[in-house]
Amino acid sequence: MAFQLTPEQEMIRLMARDFAKKELEPFAGKWDREETFPEKAIRKMGGLGLMGMMVPVEYDGAGAGAVSYSLALQEIAYACASTAVTMSVTNLSSDPILKFGSEEHKQRYLAPLARGEMLGAFAVTEPDAGSDPGGMTTRAEEKGDHYLVNGSKIFITNGSYADVIVLITRIGSEKSNRGLSAFLLTKGTPGFRIGRKEDKMGLRASDTVELLFDDCRIPKENLLGKEGIGFKIAMVALDSGRIGIASQSLGIARACLHEAVAYAKTRKQFGKNIGSFQAIQWMIADTAAEIEAAHWLTLYAADKKDQGLPFTREASMAKLFASEMANRAAYRAVQIHGGYGYMKEYKVERLYRDARVTTIYEGTSEVQRLVIAREVLEE
Ligand SMILES: Cc1cc2nc3c(=O)[nH]c(=O)nc-3n(C[C@H](O)[C@H](O)[C@H](O)COP(=O)(O)OP(=O)(O)OC[C@H]3O[C@@H](n4cnc5c(N)ncnc54)[C@H](O)[C@@H]3O)c2cc1C
């Protein structure tokens, strides 16, 4: 058992930290206020290999593995949680192409995604199908050399910027999860358009939109894998995705701790720094301990993935614990700032809003508990 990062992992972490400090942190507050999608910075991240970290070198990825990916994503999220979700979702869309795509799919989509020339998205959620994708009604119908897709998706991260979207739809009359299939949908496909842009509580510099399909014509060769395995593709991708959201949560929590400590050392009440009060110290201690626990749980899940071992249970545990921990960390950071923490002028106000969604997307905390309980009960 080694609790030490390899020199390569350490180097990747430092590279991501350096980039985030210079290119993200100084602008994250402005991007949030103005709802600016940081396209330029994201392209630069592509150039550094951050958008294809788990993609093998033969497809132009960094081939760095899930542990390095988690470390880098934590650094990006520390500086800008919106940019972190953009990075995480692009990695989420690469994963199913790598695992289920044809060689042509890999050359045409995976390699440009890994090089940062393309941006990816992953579309499952519909107005009436969130935690239960089996309830989705967006449907693809086979018509000769293509499929015609009708329906809509909501809350899709990167939706308006994505060059390629992993789209899960229903095919045929099968009503259960077995009736779902996955497609690679590209920008500009006839019958596909972007709908409403969401006005969100947090992650305001990330892109979250509705996707609309009206006789959308997807070529047959863009079916991912084969018909009927869409649910499996989504679940496999989400296992990796959950390591990403756990890492994003960790980055946000670390930023909360940093802000809380800095404030506790300077704010004076009753003639003393508030950091000298035990009540404040306990909040800081709890956050520091919980960050450490979430960090190792997340890297444990990532290490299992790197070793080719099953990691569904560990990824769900990491996502559940880290996301709830980030919300506690954000709550305490605002509390330590008192009234100032409620003001937009202070960074913790943004961190509090950004943390909130981590217990919701890529499977709510309740869904993570279902996954974990099923795995534990089956043991
Ligand atoms: C900012 C943002 C970005 C997103 N990005 C994407 C994206 O890129 N792609 C995508 O496909 N989706 C995306 N989503 C959607 C997200 O994954 C869903 O919101 C999430 O899965 C929950 O679905 P829902 O919102 O329909 O809630 P519901 O499923 O309606 O859940 C409502 C409540 O009921 C609970 N619940 C539901 N079922 C059960 C159960 N069986 N047992 C116990 N409790 C249950 C839930 O935990 C929750 O508390 C995004 C969402 C947000 C907010």
CSV table of C-alpha atoms and ligand atoms in Angstrom, one decimal:
chain,number,residue,atom,x,y,z
A,1,MET,CA,0.0,0.0,0.0
A,2,ALA,CA,1.6,3.3,-1.1
A,3,PHE,CA,0.1,6.6,-0.2
A,4,GLN,CA,2.6,8.4,-2.3
A,5,LEU,CA,2.1,10.0,-5.7
A,6,THR,CA,4.4,9.0,-8.5
A,7,PRO,CA,6.8,11.7,-9.8
A,8,GLU,CA,4.6,11.9,-12.9
A,9,GLN,CA,1.4,12.4,-10.9
A,10,GLU,CA,3.1,15.0,-8.8
A,11,MET,CA,4.3,16.8,-12.0
A,12,ILE,CA,0.8,16.8,-13.5
A,13,ARG,CA,-0.7,18.2,-10.3
A,14,LEU,CA,1.8,21.0,-10.3
A,15,MET,CA,1.3,21.7,-14.0
A,16,ALA,CA,-2.5,22.0,-13.5
A,17,ARG,CA,-2.0,24.1,-10.4
A,18,ASP,CA,0.3,26.5,-12.2
A,19,PHE,CA,-2.1,26.8,-15.1
A,20,ALA,CA,-5.2,27.3,-12.9
A,21,LYS,CA,-3.4,29.9,-10.8
A,22,LYS,CA,-2.4,32.0,-13.8
A,23,GLU,CA,-5.2,31.4,-16.3
A,24,LEU,CA,-8.4,30.7,-14.2
A,25,GLU,CA,-8.2,32.0,-10.7
A,26,PRO,CA,-7.8,35.7,-11.5
A,27,PHE,CA,-10.9,35.6,-13.8
A,28,ALA,CA,-13.2,33.1,-12.2
A,29,GLY,CA,-15.2,35.7,-10.3
A,30,LYS,CA,-15.7,37.9,-13.4
A,31,TRP,CA,-16.7,34.9,-15.5
A,32,ASP,CA,-19.3,33.9,-12.8
A,33,ARG,CA,-20.7,37.4,-12.6
A,34,GLU,CA,-20.9,37.9,-16.4
A,35,GLU,CA,-21.8,34.2,-17.2
A,36,THR,CA,-18.8,34.0,-19.6
A,37,PHE,CA,-17.9,30.6,-20.9
A,38,PRO,CA,-14.1,30.6,-20.7
A,39,GLU,CA,-13.6,29.2,-24.2
A,40,LYS,CA,-10.0,30.5,-24.7
A,41,ALA,CA,-8.8,29.0,-21.4
A,42,ILE,CA,-10.5,25.7,-22.2
A,43,ARG,CA,-8.7,25.6,-25.6
A,44,LYS,CA,-5.4,26.2,-23.8
A,45,MET,CA,-6.2,23.3,-21.4
A,46,GLY,CA,-6.7,21.1,-24.4
A,47,GLY,CA,-3.2,22.1,-25.6
A,48,LEU,CA,-1.8,21.0,-22.2
A,49,GLY,CA,-3.5,17.5,-22.5
A,50,LEU,CA,-6.1,18.3,-19.7
A,51,MET,CA,-9.1,17.4,-21.9
A,52,GLY,CA,-8.0,13.9,-22.7
A,53,MET,CA,-6.1,12.8,-19.6
A,54,MET,CA,-7.5,9.2,-19.5
A,55,VAL,CA,-7.4,8.7,-23.3
A,56,PRO,CA,-4.5,6.5,-24.4
A,57,VAL,CA,-1.5,8.1,-26.1
A,58,GLU,CA,-2.3,6.2,-29.4
A,59,TYR,CA,-5.4,8.4,-29.6
A,60,ASP,CA,-3.5,11.5,-28.8
A,61,GLY,CA,-4.5,11.5,-25.1
A,62,ALA,CA,-2.2,12.1,-22.2
A,63,GLY,CA,-2.6,8.4,-21.2
A,64,ALA,CA,-2.1,9.7,-17.6
A,65,GLY,CA,-4.8,7.6,-15.9
A,66,ALA,CA,-7.6,8.4,-13.4
A,67,VAL,CA,-5.4,9.3,-10.4
A,68,SER,CA,-3.6,12.0,-12.4
A,69,TYR,CA,-7.0,13.1,-13.9
A,70,SER,CA,-8.4,13.5,-10.4
A,71,LEU,CA,-5.4,15.5,-9.1
A,72,ALA,CA,-5.5,17.9,-12.1
A,73,LEU,CA,-9.3,18.3,-11.9
A,74,GLN,CA,-9.0,19.2,-8.2
A,75,GLU,CA,-6.6,22.0,-9.1
A,76,ILE,CA,-8.8,23.3,-11.9
A,77,ALA,CA,-11.9,23.2,-9.6
A,78,TYR,CA,-10.0,25.0,-6.8
A,79,ALA,CA,-9.6,27.9,-9.2
A,80,CYS,CA,-12.8,27.7,-11.1
A,81,ALA,CA,-15.5,25.1,-10.6
A,82,SER,CA,-17.3,26.0,-13.8
A,83,THR,CA,-14.2,25.2,-15.9
A,84,ALA,CA,-13.8,22.0,-13.9
A,85,VAL,CA,-17.3,20.8,-14.9
A,86,THR,CA,-16.5,21.6,-18.6
A,87,MET,CA,-13.3,19.5,-18.3
A,88,SER,CA,-15.0,16.7,-16.5
A,89,VAL,CA,-17.9,16.4,-19.0
A,90,THR,CA,-15.5,16.4,-22.0
A,91,ASN,CA,-13.7,13.5,-20.3
A,92,LEU,CA,-17.1,11.9,-19.6
A,93,SER,CA,-17.9,11.9,-23.3
A,94,SER,CA,-14.5,10.5,-24.3
A,95,ASP,CA,-14.9,7.5,-22.1
A,96,PRO,CA,-17.7,5.7,-23.9
A,97,ILE,CA,-16.1,6.4,-27.3
A,98,LEU,CA,-13.0,4.7,-26.1
A,99,LYS,CA,-14.8,1.7,-24.6
A,100,PHE,CA,-17.6,1.2,-27.1
A,101,GLY,CA,-16.6,3.2,-30.3
A,102,SER,CA,-15.4,1.8,-33.6
A,103,GLU,CA,-11.9,2.6,-34.8
A,104,GLU,CA,-13.4,5.2,-37.1
A,105,HIS,CA,-15.2,6.8,-34.1
A,106,LYS,CA,-11.9,7.0,-32.2
A,107,GLN,CA,-10.0,8.6,-35.0
A,108,ARG,CA,-12.8,11.0,-35.9
A,109,TYR,CA,-14.0,12.1,-32.4
A,110,LEU,CA,-11.9,10.7,-29.6
A,111,ALA,CA,-8.5,11.9,-30.9
A,112,PRO,CA,-9.7,15.5,-31.5
A,113,LEU,CA,-11.4,15.5,-28.1
A,114,ALA,CA,-8.2,14.4,-26.5
A,115,ARG,CA,-6.2,17.1,-28.4
A,116,GLY,CA,-8.7,19.7,-27.1
A,117,GLU,CA,-9.7,20.5,-30.7
A,118,MET,CA,-13.3,19.3,-30.0
A,119,LEU,CA,-15.4,19.7,-26.9
A,120,GLY,CA,-17.7,17.0,-25.7
A,121,ALA,CA,-21.1,16.6,-24.0
A,122,PHE,CA,-23.1,13.8,-22.6
A,123,ALA,CA,-26.9,13.9,-22.9
A,124,VAL,CA,-29.2,11.7,-20.8
A,125,THR,CA,-31.5,13.9,-18.8
A,126,GLU,CA,-35.0,14.8,-20.1
A,127,PRO,CA,-37.8,16.9,-18.5
A,128,ASP,CA,-39.4,13.7,-17.1
A,129,ALA,CA,-36.4,11.4,-16.8
A,130,GLY,CA,-33.6,12.4,-14.4
A,131,SER,CA,-32.7,9.8,-11.8
A,132,ASP,CA,-34.6,7.3,-13.8
A,133,PRO,CA,-33.2,7.3,-17.4
A,134,GLY,CA,-35.6,4.4,-18.1
A,135,GLY,CA,-38.4,7.0,-18.3
A,136,MET,CA,-36.9,8.8,-21.3
A,137,THR,CA,-39.1,9.4,-24.3
A,138,THR,CA,-36.6,10.8,-26.9
A,139,ARG,CA,-36.8,8.3,-29.6
A,140,ALA,CA,-34.7,7.2,-32.6
A,141,GLU,CA,-36.3,5.5,-35.5
A,142,GLU,CA,-34.3,3.6,-38.1
A,143,LYS,CA,-34.8,4.9,-41.7
A,144,GLY,CA,-32.4,3.3,-44.2
A,145,ASP,CA,-28.9,4.6,-43.8
A,146,HIS,CA,-29.8,6.9,-40.8
A,147,TYR,CA,-31.9,7.3,-37.7
A,148,LEU,CA,-34.5,10.0,-37.2
A,149,VAL,CA,-34.5,11.3,-33.6
A,150,ASN,CA,-37.4,13.3,-32.0
A,151,GLY,CA,-37.6,14.6,-28.5
A,152,SER,CA,-35.5,16.8,-26.2
A,153,LYS,CA,-32.8,16.8,-23.5
A,154,ILE,CA,-32.4,19.3,-20.6
A,155,PHE,CA,-29.6,20.5,-18.4
A,156,ILE,CA,-26.9,19.5,-20.8
A,157,THR,CA,-23.4,20.7,-19.8
A,158,ASN,CA,-21.3,22.1,-22.7
A,159,GLY,CA,-24.4,21.6,-25.0
A,160,SER,CA,-24.0,24.7,-27.1
A,161,TYR,CA,-20.2,24.4,-27.5
A,162,ALA,CA,-19.9,20.7,-27.9
A,163,ASP,CA,-18.7,19.4,-31.3
A,164,VAL,CA,-19.7,15.9,-30.4
A,165,ILE,CA,-22.4,14.7,-28.0
A,166,VAL,CA,-22.9,11.2,-26.6
A,167,LEU,CA,-26.7,11.1,-26.9
A,168,ILE,CA,-28.8,8.4,-25.2
A,169,THR,CA,-32.2,7.7,-26.7
A,170,ARG,CA,-34.9,5.1,-26.9
A,171,ILE,CA,-35.1,2.8,-29.9
A,172,GLY,CA,-38.1,0.6,-30.7
A,173,SER,CA,-41.0,-0.3,-28.4
A,174,GLU,CA,-39.1,-1.8,-25.5
A,175,LYS,CA,-40.0,0.4,-22.5
A,176,SER,CA,-37.3,-0.6,-20.0
A,177,ASN,CA,-33.6,0.4,-19.9
A,178,ARG,CA,-33.0,-2.4,-22.5
A,179,GLY,CA,-34.6,-0.1,-25.1
A,180,LEU,CA,-31.9,2.6,-24.8
A,181,SER,CA,-29.1,3.2,-27.3
A,182,ALA,CA,-26.3,5.7,-27.6
A,183,PHE,CA,-25.4,7.8,-30.6
A,184,LEU,CA,-22.6,10.3,-31.5
A,185,LEU,CA,-24.3,13.4,-32.4
A,186,THR,CA,-22.3,16.2,-34.1
A,187,LYS,CA,-22.8,19.9,-34.2
A,188,GLY,CA,-24.8,21.0,-37.3
A,189,THR,CA,-26.7,17.7,-37.7
A,190,PRO,CA,-30.0,18.5,-39.6
A,191,GLY,CA,-32.9,18.6,-37.2
A,192,PHE,CA,-30.8,19.3,-34.1
A,193,ARG,CA,-30.8,22.7,-32.4
A,194,ILE,CA,-30.0,24.3,-29.1
A,195,GLY,CA,-32.9,25.4,-26.9
A,196,ARG,CA,-33.0,27.3,-23.7
A,197,LYS,CA,-29.8,28.3,-21.8
A,198,GLU,CA,-30.4,27.7,-18.1
A,199,ASP,CA,-30.1,30.5,-15.6
A,200,LYS,CA,-28.3,28.7,-12.8
A,201,MET,CA,-27.6,29.2,-9.1
A,202,GLY,CA,-23.9,28.4,-9.5
A,203,LEU,CA,-21.4,27.3,-12.0
A,204,ARG,CA,-22.5,30.3,-14.0
A,205,ALA,CA,-19.5,30.2,-16.3
A,206,SER,CA,-20.4,26.7,-17.5
A,207,ASP,CA,-22.8,26.1,-20.3
A,208,THR,CA,-26.1,24.3,-19.5
A,209,VAL,CA,-28.7,24.1,-22.2
A,210,GLU,CA,-31.6,22.2,-23.7
A,211,LEU,CA,-31.2,20.1,-26.8
A,212,LEU,CA,-34.1,19.8,-29.3
A,213,PHE,CA,-34.5,17.1,-31.9
A,214,ASP,CA,-37.0,17.5,-34.7
A,215,ASP,CA,-36.5,14.6,-37.2
A,216,CYS,CA,-32.8,14.9,-36.4
A,217,ARG,CA,-31.0,12.8,-39.0
A,218,ILE,CA,-28.1,10.8,-37.4
A,219,PRO,CA,-26.1,8.6,-39.8
A,220,LYS,CA,-26.3,4.9,-39.0
A,221,GLU,CA,-22.5,4.7,-38.5
A,222,ASN,CA,-22.9,7.1,-35.5
A,223,LEU,CA,-24.6,4.4,-33.4
A,224,LEU,CA,-22.2,3.7,-30.5
A,225,GLY,CA,-21.7,0.0,-30.0
A,226,LYS,CA,-25.0,-1.6,-30.9
A,227,GLU,CA,-28.7,-1.0,-30.3
A,228,GLY,CA,-30.0,-1.7,-26.8
A,229,ILE,CA,-26.8,-1.1,-24.8
A,230,GLY,CA,-27.4,2.7,-24.2
A,231,PHE,CA,-28.1,2.2,-20.5
A,232,LYS,CA,-25.0,0.2,-20.0
A,233,ILE,CA,-22.9,2.8,-21.9
A,234,ALA,CA,-24.4,5.5,-19.7
A,235,MET,CA,-23.7,3.6,-16.5
A,236,VAL,CA,-20.1,2.8,-17.4
A,237,ALA,CA,-19.4,6.4,-18.3
A,238,LEU,CA,-21.0,7.7,-15.1
A,239,ASP,CA,-18.7,5.5,-13.0
A,240,SER,CA,-15.8,7.5,-14.3
A,241,GLY,CA,-17.8,10.7,-14.3
A,242,ARG,CA,-18.3,10.3,-10.5
A,243,ILE,CA,-14.6,10.3,-9.9
A,244,GLY,CA,-14.7,13.6,-11.8
A,245,ILE,CA,-17.4,15.1,-9.6
A,246,ALA,CA,-15.8,13.9,-6.4
A,247,SER,CA,-12.6,15.7,-7.6
A,248,GLN,CA,-14.4,18.8,-8.5
A,249,SER,CA,-16.0,18.8,-5.0
A,250,LEU,CA,-12.6,18.4,-3.4
A,251,GLY,CA,-11.2,21.4,-5.3
A,252,ILE,CA,-14.2,23.5,-4.2
A,253,ALA,CA,-13.8,22.3,-0.6
A,254,ARG,CA,-10.0,23.2,-0.6
A,255,ALA,CA,-10.8,26.6,-1.8
A,256,CYS,CA,-13.4,27.0,1.0
A,257,LEU,CA,-10.8,25.9,3.6
A,258,HIS,CA,-8.2,28.3,2.2
A,259,GLU,CA,-10.6,31.3,2.3
A,260,ALA,CA,-11.9,30.3,5.8
A,261,VAL,CA,-8.4,30.0,7.2
A,262,ALA,CA,-7.2,33.3,5.6
A,263,TYR,CA,-10.2,35.1,7.0
A,264,ALA,CA,-10.0,33.5,10.5
A,265,LYS,CA,-6.4,34.8,10.7
A,266,THR,CA,-7.2,38.4,10.0
A,267,ARG,CA,-10.8,39.1,11.2
A,268,LYS,CA,-10.8,40.5,14.7
A,269,GLN,CA,-13.7,40.4,17.2
A,270,PHE,CA,-13.5,40.8,21.0
A,271,GLY,CA,-9.9,42.1,20.5
A,272,LYS,CA,-8.7,38.8,19.0
A,273,ASN,CA,-8.4,37.0,15.6
A,274,ILE,CA,-11.5,34.9,15.3
A,275,GLY,CA,-9.2,32.0,14.5
A,276,SER,CA,-8.3,31.9,18.2
A,277,PHE,CA,-11.9,31.0,19.1
A,278,GLN,CA,-12.4,27.2,19.6
A,279,ALA,CA,-15.7,27.3,17.7
A,280,ILE,CA,-14.0,28.6,14.6
A,281,GLN,CA,-11.0,26.2,15.0
A,282,TRP,CA,-13.4,23.2,15.2
A,283,MET,CA,-15.1,24.2,11.9
A,284,ILE,CA,-11.7,24.5,10.3
A,285,ALA,CA,-10.5,21.1,11.8
A,286,ASP,CA,-13.7,19.3,10.6
A,287,THR,CA,-13.2,20.6,7.0
A,288,ALA,CA,-9.5,19.8,6.9
A,289,ALA,CA,-10.2,16.2,8.2
A,290,GLU,CA,-13.1,15.6,5.8
A,291,ILE,CA,-11.1,16.9,2.8
A,292,GLU,CA,-8.3,14.4,3.6
A,293,ALA,CA,-10.8,11.5,3.9
A,294,ALA,CA,-12.5,12.5,0.6
A,295,HIS,CA,-9.2,12.9,-1.1
A,296,TRP,CA,-8.1,9.3,-0.3
A,297,LEU,CA,-11.5,7.8,-1.0
A,298,THR,CA,-11.4,9.5,-4.5
A,299,LEU,CA,-7.9,8.5,-5.3
A,300,TYR,CA,-8.7,4.9,-4.1
A,301,ALA,CA,-11.6,4.8,-6.7
A,302,ALA,CA,-9.3,6.3,-9.3
A,303,ASP,CA,-6.5,3.9,-8.6
A,304,LYS,CA,-8.9,0.9,-8.9
A,305,LYS,CA,-9.9,2.2,-12.3
A,306,ASP,CA,-6.3,2.6,-13.3
A,307,GLN,CA,-5.7,-1.0,-12.3
A,308,GLY,CA,-8.6,-2.2,-14.4
A,309,LEU,CA,-10.5,-3.4,-11.3
A,310,PRO,CA,-14.3,-2.8,-10.7
A,311,PHE,CA,-14.7,0.6,-9.1
A,312,THR,CA,-18.5,1.3,-9.3
A,313,ARG,CA,-18.9,1.1,-5.5
A,314,GLU,CA,-15.8,3.2,-4.7
A,315,ALA,CA,-16.7,5.9,-7.3
A,316,SER,CA,-20.2,6.2,-5.9
A,317,MET,CA,-18.8,6.4,-2.3
A,318,ALA,CA,-16.3,9.0,-3.4
A,319,LYS,CA,-18.9,11.1,-5.2
A,320,LEU,CA,-21.4,10.8,-2.3
A,321,PHE,CA,-18.9,11.7,0.4
A,322,ALA,CA,-16.9,14.3,-1.4
A,323,SER,CA,-19.9,16.2,-2.7
A,324,GLU,CA,-21.7,16.3,0.7
A,325,MET,CA,-18.4,17.2,2.3
A,326,ALA,CA,-17.9,20.2,-0.1
A,327,ASN,CA,-21.3,21.5,0.8
A,328,ARG,CA,-20.4,21.3,4.5
A,329,ALA,CA,-17.1,23.0,3.8
A,330,ALA,CA,-18.9,25.8,1.9
A,331,TYR,CA,-21.4,26.2,4.7
A,332,ARG,CA,-18.7,26.5,7.3
A,333,ALA,CA,-16.6,28.9,5.1
A,334,VAL,CA,-19.6,31.3,4.8
A,335,GLN,CA,-20.3,30.9,8.5
A,336,ILE,CA,-16.7,31.8,9.4
A,337,HIS,CA,-17.0,34.9,7.2
A,338,GLY,CA,-20.2,36.0,9.1
A,339,GLY,CA,-22.2,38.6,7.2
A,340,TYR,CA,-19.4,39.2,4.8
A,341,GLY,CA,-19.6,35.7,3.5
A,342,TYR,CA,-23.1,36.4,2.3
A,343,MET,CA,-21.9,39.2,0.1
A,344,LYS,CA,-20.8,38.7,-3.6
A,345,GLU,CA,-17.6,40.6,-2.9
A,346,TYR,CA,-16.3,37.6,-1.0
A,347,LYS,CA,-15.2,34.4,-2.9
A,348,VAL,CA,-17.0,32.1,-0.4
A,349,GLU,CA,-20.4,33.3,-1.7
A,350,ARG,CA,-19.5,31.9,-5.2
A,351,LEU,CA,-18.0,28.7,-3.7
A,352,TYR,CA,-21.2,28.1,-1.7
A,353,ARG,CA,-23.3,28.3,-4.9
A,354,ASP,CA,-20.9,26.2,-6.9
A,355,ALA,CA,-20.8,23.5,-4.3
A,356,ARG,CA,-24.5,23.0,-4.2
A,357,VAL,CA,-24.9,21.1,-7.5
A,358,THR,CA,-22.3,18.5,-6.7
A,359,THR,CA,-24.8,16.4,-4.7
A,360,ILE,CA,-27.2,16.5,-7.6
A,361,TYR,CA,-25.7,15.9,-11.0
A,362,GLU,CA,-24.2,12.7,-12.3
A,363,GLY,CA,-26.5,10.9,-9.9
A,364,THR,CA,-28.0,12.6,-6.7
A,365,SER,CA,-26.7,11.6,-3.3
A,366,GLU,CA,-29.9,9.4,-3.0
A,367,VAL,CA,-29.0,7.6,-6.2
A,368,GLN,CA,-25.4,7.1,-5.0
A,369,ARG,CA,-26.8,5.5,-1.8
A,370,LEU,CA,-28.9,3.2,-4.0
A,371,VAL,CA,-25.8,2.1,-5.9
A,372,ILE,CA,-23.7,1.6,-2.8
A,373,ALA,CA,-26.4,-0.3,-1.0
A,374,ARG,CA,-27.0,-2.6,-3.9
A,375,GLU,CA,-23.2,-3.3,-4.2
A,376,VAL,CA,-22.9,-3.9,-0.4
A,377,LEU,CA,-26.1,-6.1,-0.2
A,378,GLU,CA,-24.9,-8.2,-3.2
A,379,GLU,CA,-21.5,-8.8,-1.6
B,1,LIG,C1,-25.9,22.2,-13.5
B,1,LIG,C2,-26.4,20.9,-14.0
B,1,LIG,C3,-25.7,20.3,-15.1
B,1,LIG,C4,-26.1,19.0,-15.6
B,1,LIG,N1,-25.5,18.4,-16.6
B,1,LIG,C5,-26.0,17.3,-17.2
B,1,LIG,C6,-25.4,16.8,-18.4
B,1,LIG,O1,-24.4,17.2,-18.9
B,1,LIG,N2,-26.0,15.7,-18.9
B,1,LIG,C7,-27.1,15.1,-18.4
B,1,LIG,O2,-27.6,14.1,-19.0
B,1,LIG,N3,-27.7,15.6,-17.3
B,1,LIG,C8,-27.2,16.7,-16.7
B,1,LIG,N4,-27.7,17.2,-15.5
B,1,LIG,C9,-28.9,16.6,-15.0
B,1,LIG,C10,-28.7,15.9,-13.7
B,1,LIG,O3,-27.9,14.7,-13.9
B,1,LIG,C11,-30.0,15.6,-13.1
B,1,LIG,O4,-30.6,16.8,-12.6
B,1,LIG,C12,-30.0,14.6,-11.9
B,1,LIG,O5,-29.6,13.3,-12.4
B,1,LIG,C13,-31.3,14.5,-11.1
B,1,LIG,O6,-32.4,14.3,-12.0
B,1,LIG,P1,-33.6,15.3,-11.8
B,1,LIG,O7,-33.1,16.7,-11.8
B,1,LIG,O8,-34.7,15.0,-12.8
B,1,LIG,O9,-34.2,15.0,-10.3
B,1,LIG,P2,-35.2,13.8,-10.0
B,1,LIG,O10,-34.7,12.5,-10.5
B,1,LIG,O11,-36.6,14.2,-10.3
B,1,LIG,O12,-35.0,13.7,-8.4
B,1,LIG,C14,-35.7,14.6,-7.5
B,1,LIG,C15,-35.4,14.1,-6.1
B,1,LIG,O13,-35.9,12.8,-5.9
B,1,LIG,C16,-34.9,11.9,-5.5
B,1,LIG,N5,-35.1,10.6,-6.0
B,1,LIG,C17,-35.3,10.2,-7.3
B,1,LIG,N6,-35.4,8.9,-7.4
B,1,LIG,C18,-35.2,8.4,-6.2
B,1,LIG,C19,-35.2,7.1,-5.6
B,1,LIG,N7,-35.4,6.0,-6.4
B,1,LIG,N8,-34.9,6.9,-4.3
B,1,LIG,C20,-34.7,8.0,-3.5
B,1,LIG,N9,-34.7,9.3,-4.0
B,1,LIG,C21,-35.0,9.5,-5.3
B,1,LIG,C22,-33.6,12.6,-6.0
B,1,LIG,O14,-32.5,12.1,-5.3
B,1,LIG,C23,-33.9,14.0,-5.8
B,1,LIG,O15,-33.7,14.4,-4.4
B,1,LIG,C24,-27.3,18.4,-15.0
B,1,LIG,C25,-27.9,19.1,-13.9
B,1,LIG,C26,-27.5,20.3,-13.5
B,1,LIG,C27,-28.2,20.9,-12.3
